[in-house]
PDB file of C-alpha atoms in Angstrom:
ATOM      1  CA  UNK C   1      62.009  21.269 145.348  1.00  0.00           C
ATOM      2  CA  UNK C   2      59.148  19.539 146.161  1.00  0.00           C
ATOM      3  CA  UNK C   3      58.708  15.586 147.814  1.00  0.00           C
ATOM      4  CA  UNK C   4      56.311  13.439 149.280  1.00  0.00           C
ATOM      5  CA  UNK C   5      56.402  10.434 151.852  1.00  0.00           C
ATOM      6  CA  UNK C   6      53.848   8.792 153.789  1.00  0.00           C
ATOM      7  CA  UNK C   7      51.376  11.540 153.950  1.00  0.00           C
ATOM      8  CA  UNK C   8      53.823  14.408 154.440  1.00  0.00           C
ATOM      9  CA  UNK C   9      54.890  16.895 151.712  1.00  0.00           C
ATOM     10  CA  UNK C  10      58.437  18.647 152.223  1.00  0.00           C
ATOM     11  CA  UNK C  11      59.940  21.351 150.540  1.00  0.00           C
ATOM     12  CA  UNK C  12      63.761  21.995 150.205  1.00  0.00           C
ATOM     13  CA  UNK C  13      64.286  24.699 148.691  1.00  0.00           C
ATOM     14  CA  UNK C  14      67.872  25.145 146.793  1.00  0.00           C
ATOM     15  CA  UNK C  15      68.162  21.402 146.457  1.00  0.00           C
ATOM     16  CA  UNK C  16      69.991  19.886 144.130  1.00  0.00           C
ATOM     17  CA  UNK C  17      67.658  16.485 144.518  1.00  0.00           C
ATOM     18  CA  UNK C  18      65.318  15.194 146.347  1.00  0.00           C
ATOM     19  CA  UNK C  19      63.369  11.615 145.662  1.00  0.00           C
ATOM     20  CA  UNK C  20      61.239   8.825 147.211  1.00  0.00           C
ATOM     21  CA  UNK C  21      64.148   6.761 147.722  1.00  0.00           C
ATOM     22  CA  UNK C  22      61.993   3.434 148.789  1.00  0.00           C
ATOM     23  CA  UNK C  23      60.367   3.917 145.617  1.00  0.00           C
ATOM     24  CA  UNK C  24      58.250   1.075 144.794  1.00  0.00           C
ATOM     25  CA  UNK C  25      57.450   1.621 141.138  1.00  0.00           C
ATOM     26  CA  UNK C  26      59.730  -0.916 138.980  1.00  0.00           C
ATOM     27  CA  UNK C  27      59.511   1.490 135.897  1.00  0.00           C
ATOM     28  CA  UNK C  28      60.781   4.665 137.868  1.00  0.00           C
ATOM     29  CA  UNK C  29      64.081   5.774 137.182  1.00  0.00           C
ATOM     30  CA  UNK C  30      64.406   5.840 141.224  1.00  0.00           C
ATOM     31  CA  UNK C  31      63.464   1.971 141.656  1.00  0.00           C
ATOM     32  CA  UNK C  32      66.556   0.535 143.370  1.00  0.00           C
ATOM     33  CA  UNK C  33      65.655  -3.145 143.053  1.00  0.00           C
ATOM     34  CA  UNK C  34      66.798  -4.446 146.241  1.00  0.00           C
ATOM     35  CA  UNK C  35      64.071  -4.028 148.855  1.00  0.00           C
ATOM     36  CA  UNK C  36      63.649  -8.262 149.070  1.00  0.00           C
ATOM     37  CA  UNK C  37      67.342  -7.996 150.303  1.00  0.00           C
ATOM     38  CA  UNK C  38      67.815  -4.353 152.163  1.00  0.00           C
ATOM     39  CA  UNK C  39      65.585  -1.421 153.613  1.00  0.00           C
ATOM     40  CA  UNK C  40      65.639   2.292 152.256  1.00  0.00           C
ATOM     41  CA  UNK C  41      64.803   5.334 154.443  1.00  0.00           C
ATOM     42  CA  UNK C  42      61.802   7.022 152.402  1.00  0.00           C
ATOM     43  CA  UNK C  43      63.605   9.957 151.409  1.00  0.00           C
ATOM     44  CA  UNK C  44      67.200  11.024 150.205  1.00  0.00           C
ATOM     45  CA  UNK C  45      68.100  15.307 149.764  1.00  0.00           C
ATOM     46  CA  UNK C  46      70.867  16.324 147.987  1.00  0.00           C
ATOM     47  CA  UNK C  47      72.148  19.511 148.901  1.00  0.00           C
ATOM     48  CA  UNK C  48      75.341  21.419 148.205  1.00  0.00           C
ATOM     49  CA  UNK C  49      77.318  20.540 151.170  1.00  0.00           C
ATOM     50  CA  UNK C  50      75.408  17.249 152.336  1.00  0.00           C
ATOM     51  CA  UNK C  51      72.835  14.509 152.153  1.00  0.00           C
ATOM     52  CA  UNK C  52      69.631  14.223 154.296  1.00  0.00           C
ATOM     53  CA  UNK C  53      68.571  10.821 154.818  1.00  0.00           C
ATOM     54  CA  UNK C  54      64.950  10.929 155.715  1.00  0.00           C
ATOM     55  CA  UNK C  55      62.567   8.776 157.428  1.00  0.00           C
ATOM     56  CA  UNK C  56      59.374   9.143 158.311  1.00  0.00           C
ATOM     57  CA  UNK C  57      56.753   7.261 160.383  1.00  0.00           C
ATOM     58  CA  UNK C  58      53.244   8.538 161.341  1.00  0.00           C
ATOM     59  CA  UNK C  59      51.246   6.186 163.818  1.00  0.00           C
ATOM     60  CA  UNK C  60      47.987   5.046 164.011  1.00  0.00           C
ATOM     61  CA  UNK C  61      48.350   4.139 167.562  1.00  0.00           C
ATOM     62  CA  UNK C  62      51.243   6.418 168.833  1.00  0.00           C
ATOM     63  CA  UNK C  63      50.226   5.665 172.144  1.00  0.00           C
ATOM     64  CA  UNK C  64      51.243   1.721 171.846  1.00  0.00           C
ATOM     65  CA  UNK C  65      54.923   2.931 171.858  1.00  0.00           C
ATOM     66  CA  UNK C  66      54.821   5.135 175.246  1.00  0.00           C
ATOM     67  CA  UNK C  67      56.499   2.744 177.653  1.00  0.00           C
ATOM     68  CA  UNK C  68      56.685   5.377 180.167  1.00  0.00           C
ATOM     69  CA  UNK C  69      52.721   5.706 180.435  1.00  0.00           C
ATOM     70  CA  UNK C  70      52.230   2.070 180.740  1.00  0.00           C
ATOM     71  CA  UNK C  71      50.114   1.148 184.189  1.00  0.00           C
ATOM     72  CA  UNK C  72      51.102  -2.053 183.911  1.00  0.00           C
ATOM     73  CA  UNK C  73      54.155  -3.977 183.819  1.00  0.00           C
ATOM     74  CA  UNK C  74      53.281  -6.476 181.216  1.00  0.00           C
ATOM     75  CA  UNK C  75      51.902  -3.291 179.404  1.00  0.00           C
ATOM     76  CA  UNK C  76      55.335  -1.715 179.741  1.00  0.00           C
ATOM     77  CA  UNK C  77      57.241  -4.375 178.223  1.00  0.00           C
ATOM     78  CA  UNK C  78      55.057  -4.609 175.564  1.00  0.00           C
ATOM     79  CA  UNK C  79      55.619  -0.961 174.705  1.00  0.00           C
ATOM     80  CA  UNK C  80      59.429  -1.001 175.202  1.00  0.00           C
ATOM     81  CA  UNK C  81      59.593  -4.032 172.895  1.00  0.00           C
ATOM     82  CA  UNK C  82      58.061  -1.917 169.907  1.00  0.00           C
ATOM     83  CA  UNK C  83      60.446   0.880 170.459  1.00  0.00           C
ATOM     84  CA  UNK C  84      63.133  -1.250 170.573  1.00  0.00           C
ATOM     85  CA  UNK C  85      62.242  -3.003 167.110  1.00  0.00           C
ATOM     86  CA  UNK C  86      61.262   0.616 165.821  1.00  0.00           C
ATOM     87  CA  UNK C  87      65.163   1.506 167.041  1.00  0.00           C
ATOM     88  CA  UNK C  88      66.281  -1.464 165.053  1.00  0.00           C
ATOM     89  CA  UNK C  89      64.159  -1.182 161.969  1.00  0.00           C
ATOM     90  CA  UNK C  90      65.256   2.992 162.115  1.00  0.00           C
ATOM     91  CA  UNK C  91      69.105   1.665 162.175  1.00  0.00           C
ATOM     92  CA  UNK C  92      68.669  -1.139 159.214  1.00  0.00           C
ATOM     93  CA  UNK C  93      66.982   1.642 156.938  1.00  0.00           C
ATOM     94  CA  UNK C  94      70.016   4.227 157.707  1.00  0.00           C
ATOM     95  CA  UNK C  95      72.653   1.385 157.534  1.00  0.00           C
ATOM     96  CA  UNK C  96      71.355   0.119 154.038  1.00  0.00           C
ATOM     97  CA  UNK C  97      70.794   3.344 152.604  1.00  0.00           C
ATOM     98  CA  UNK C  98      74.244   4.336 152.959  1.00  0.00           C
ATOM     99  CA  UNK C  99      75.501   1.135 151.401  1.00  0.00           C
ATOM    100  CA  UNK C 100      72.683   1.714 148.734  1.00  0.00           C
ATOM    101  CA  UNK C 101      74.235   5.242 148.224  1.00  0.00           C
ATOM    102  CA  UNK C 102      78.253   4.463 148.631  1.00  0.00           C
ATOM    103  CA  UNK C 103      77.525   1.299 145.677  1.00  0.00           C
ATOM    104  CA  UNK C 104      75.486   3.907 143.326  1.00  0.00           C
ATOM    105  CA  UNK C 105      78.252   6.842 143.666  1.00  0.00           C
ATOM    106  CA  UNK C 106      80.147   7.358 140.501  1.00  0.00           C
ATOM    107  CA  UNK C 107      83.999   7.005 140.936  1.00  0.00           C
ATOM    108  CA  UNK C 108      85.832   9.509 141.990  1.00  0.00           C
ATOM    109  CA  UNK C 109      82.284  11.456 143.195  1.00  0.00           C
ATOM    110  CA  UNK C 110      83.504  13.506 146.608  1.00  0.00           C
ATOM    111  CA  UNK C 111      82.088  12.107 150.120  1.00  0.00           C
ATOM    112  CA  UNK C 112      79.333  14.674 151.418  1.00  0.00           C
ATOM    113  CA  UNK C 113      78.457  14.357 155.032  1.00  0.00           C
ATOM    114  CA  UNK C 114      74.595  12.629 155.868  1.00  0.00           C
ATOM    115  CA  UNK C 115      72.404  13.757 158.150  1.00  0.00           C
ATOM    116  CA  UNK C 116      70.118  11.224 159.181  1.00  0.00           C
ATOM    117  CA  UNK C 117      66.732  12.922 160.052  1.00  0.00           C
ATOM    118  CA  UNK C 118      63.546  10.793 161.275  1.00  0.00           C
ATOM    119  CA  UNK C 119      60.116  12.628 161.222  1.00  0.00           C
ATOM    120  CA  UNK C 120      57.805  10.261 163.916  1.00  0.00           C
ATOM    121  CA  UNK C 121      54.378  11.409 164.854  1.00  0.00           C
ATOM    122  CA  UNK C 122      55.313  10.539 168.145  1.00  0.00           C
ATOM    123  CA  UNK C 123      55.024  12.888 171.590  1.00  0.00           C
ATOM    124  CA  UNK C 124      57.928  14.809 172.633  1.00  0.00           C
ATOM    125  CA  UNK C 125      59.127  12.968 175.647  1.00  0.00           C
ATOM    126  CA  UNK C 126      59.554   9.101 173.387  1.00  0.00           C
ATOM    127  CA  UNK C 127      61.671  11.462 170.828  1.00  0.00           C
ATOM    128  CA  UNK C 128      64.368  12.355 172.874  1.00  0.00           C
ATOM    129  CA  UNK C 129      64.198   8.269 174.033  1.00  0.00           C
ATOM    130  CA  UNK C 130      64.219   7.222 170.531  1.00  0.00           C
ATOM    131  CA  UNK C 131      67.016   9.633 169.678  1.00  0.00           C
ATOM    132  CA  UNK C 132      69.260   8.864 172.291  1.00  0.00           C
ATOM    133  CA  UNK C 133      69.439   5.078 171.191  1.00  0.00           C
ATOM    134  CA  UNK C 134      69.273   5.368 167.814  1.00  0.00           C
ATOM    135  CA  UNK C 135      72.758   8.100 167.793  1.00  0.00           C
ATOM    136  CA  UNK C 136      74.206   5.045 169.797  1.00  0.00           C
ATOM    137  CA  UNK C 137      73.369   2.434 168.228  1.00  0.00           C
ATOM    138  CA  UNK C 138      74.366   3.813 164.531  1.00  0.00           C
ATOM    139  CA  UNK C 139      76.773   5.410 165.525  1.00  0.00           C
ATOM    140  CA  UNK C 140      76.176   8.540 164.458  1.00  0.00           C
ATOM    141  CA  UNK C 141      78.211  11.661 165.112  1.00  0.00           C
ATOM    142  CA  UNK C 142      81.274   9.931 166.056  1.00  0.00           C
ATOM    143  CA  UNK C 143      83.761   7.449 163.774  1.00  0.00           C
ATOM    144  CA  UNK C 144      85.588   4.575 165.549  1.00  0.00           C
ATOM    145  CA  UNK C 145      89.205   4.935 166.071  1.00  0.00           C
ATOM    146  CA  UNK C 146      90.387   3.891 162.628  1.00  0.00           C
ATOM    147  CA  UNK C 147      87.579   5.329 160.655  1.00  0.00           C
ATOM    148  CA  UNK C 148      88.514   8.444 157.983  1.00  0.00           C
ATOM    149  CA  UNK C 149      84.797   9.597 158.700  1.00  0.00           C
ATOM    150  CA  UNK C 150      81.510   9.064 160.620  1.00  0.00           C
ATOM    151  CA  UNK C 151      78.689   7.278 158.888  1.00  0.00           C
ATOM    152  CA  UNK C 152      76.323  10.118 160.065  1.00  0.00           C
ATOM    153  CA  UNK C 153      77.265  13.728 161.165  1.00  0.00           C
ATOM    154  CA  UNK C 154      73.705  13.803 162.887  1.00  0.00           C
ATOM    155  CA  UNK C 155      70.538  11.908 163.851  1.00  0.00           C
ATOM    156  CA  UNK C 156      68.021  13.935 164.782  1.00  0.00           C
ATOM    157  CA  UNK C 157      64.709  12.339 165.634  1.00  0.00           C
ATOM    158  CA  UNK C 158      61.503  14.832 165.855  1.00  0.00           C
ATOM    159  CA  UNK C 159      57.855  14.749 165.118  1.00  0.00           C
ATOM    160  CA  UNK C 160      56.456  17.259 162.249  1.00  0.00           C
ATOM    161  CA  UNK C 161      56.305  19.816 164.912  1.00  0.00           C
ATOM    162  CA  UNK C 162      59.640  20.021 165.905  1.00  0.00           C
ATOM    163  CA  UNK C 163      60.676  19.424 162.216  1.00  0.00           C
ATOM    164  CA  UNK C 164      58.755  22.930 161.699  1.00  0.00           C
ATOM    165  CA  UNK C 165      60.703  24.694 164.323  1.00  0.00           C
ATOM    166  CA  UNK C 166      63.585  23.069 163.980  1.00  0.00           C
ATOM    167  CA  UNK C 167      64.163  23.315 159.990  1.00  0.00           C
ATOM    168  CA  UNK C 168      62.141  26.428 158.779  1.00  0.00           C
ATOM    169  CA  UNK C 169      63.510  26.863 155.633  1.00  0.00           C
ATOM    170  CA  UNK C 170      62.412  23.149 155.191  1.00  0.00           C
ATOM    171  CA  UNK C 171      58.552  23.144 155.434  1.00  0.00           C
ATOM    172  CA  UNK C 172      56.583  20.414 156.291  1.00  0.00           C
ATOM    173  CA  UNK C 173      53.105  20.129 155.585  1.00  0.00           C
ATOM    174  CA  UNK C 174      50.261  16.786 155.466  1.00  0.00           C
ATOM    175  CA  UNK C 175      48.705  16.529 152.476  1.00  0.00           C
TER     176      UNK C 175
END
């Protein structure tokens, strides 16, 4: 099964689904309705055992987000101020989704675990940044000490590369 989102075609084979979940088209079956009020992560995979939440961002300027090559301190903070509101918009789209998700499941529909995967066309040293604060800040991975489950069983941040090593049975291509 075959998907597209910003730019990127994936392929997941032995799917069950896989759709544009921030679909914008009011007559698609997919359209959710409530983008004035929440965020969606582009894509959402339905496989046997679990659900892929997938986001995806490729930059025009990946460069304005590397904090650690700034030469200047004002230049720094600049940079760490749009990872941090890349961090926070990266948590609101997971967050939402999974409310979007949990309010569209049929009754009685079993819980499948979600992986939360974000493809950024970013350089490998600001993934593992990104990564690190976006598992803590979700939480993903872990469930508080009176939660029956964790919201996410992974986060995995990684730029198409990675995504290619990573998940070979999951292609990624540009189109």
């Amino acid at each position: 099964m075959k998907v597209r989102a910003d730019g990127f075609e994936f392929e997941f084979p032995g799917a069950l689904d896989a759709f544009v979940f921030d679909e914008k088209d009011k007559t698609h079956s997919r359209f959710h309705g409530l983008s004035h009020a929440m965020r969606a992560v582009d894509l959402v995979v339905e496989l046997p055992n679990d659900t892929l939440f997938i986001e995806v961002k490729d930059f025009h300027a990946p460069d304005d987000y590397n904090f650690k090559a700034a030469v200047t301190d004002d230049e720094q903070g600049q940079r760490r101020q749009r990872v941090n509101h890349l961090r926070d918009v990266l948590v609101h789209k997971f967050r939402d989704t999974w409310l979007y998700r949990w309010s569209e499941r049929a009754a009685g529909t079993l819980d499948k675990p979600v992986r939360y995967l974000c493809v950024l066309s970013l350089d490998n040293g600001l993934l593992g940044t990104v990564g690190k604060e976006l598992r803590q800040a979700l939480p993903a991975g872990s469930a508080g000490p009176r939660w029956q489950r964790e919201l996410a069983t992974a986060c995995v941040v990684l730029n198409p590369q990675r995504w290619n090593t990573a998940f070979p049975a999951w292609p990624l291509n540009r189109y």
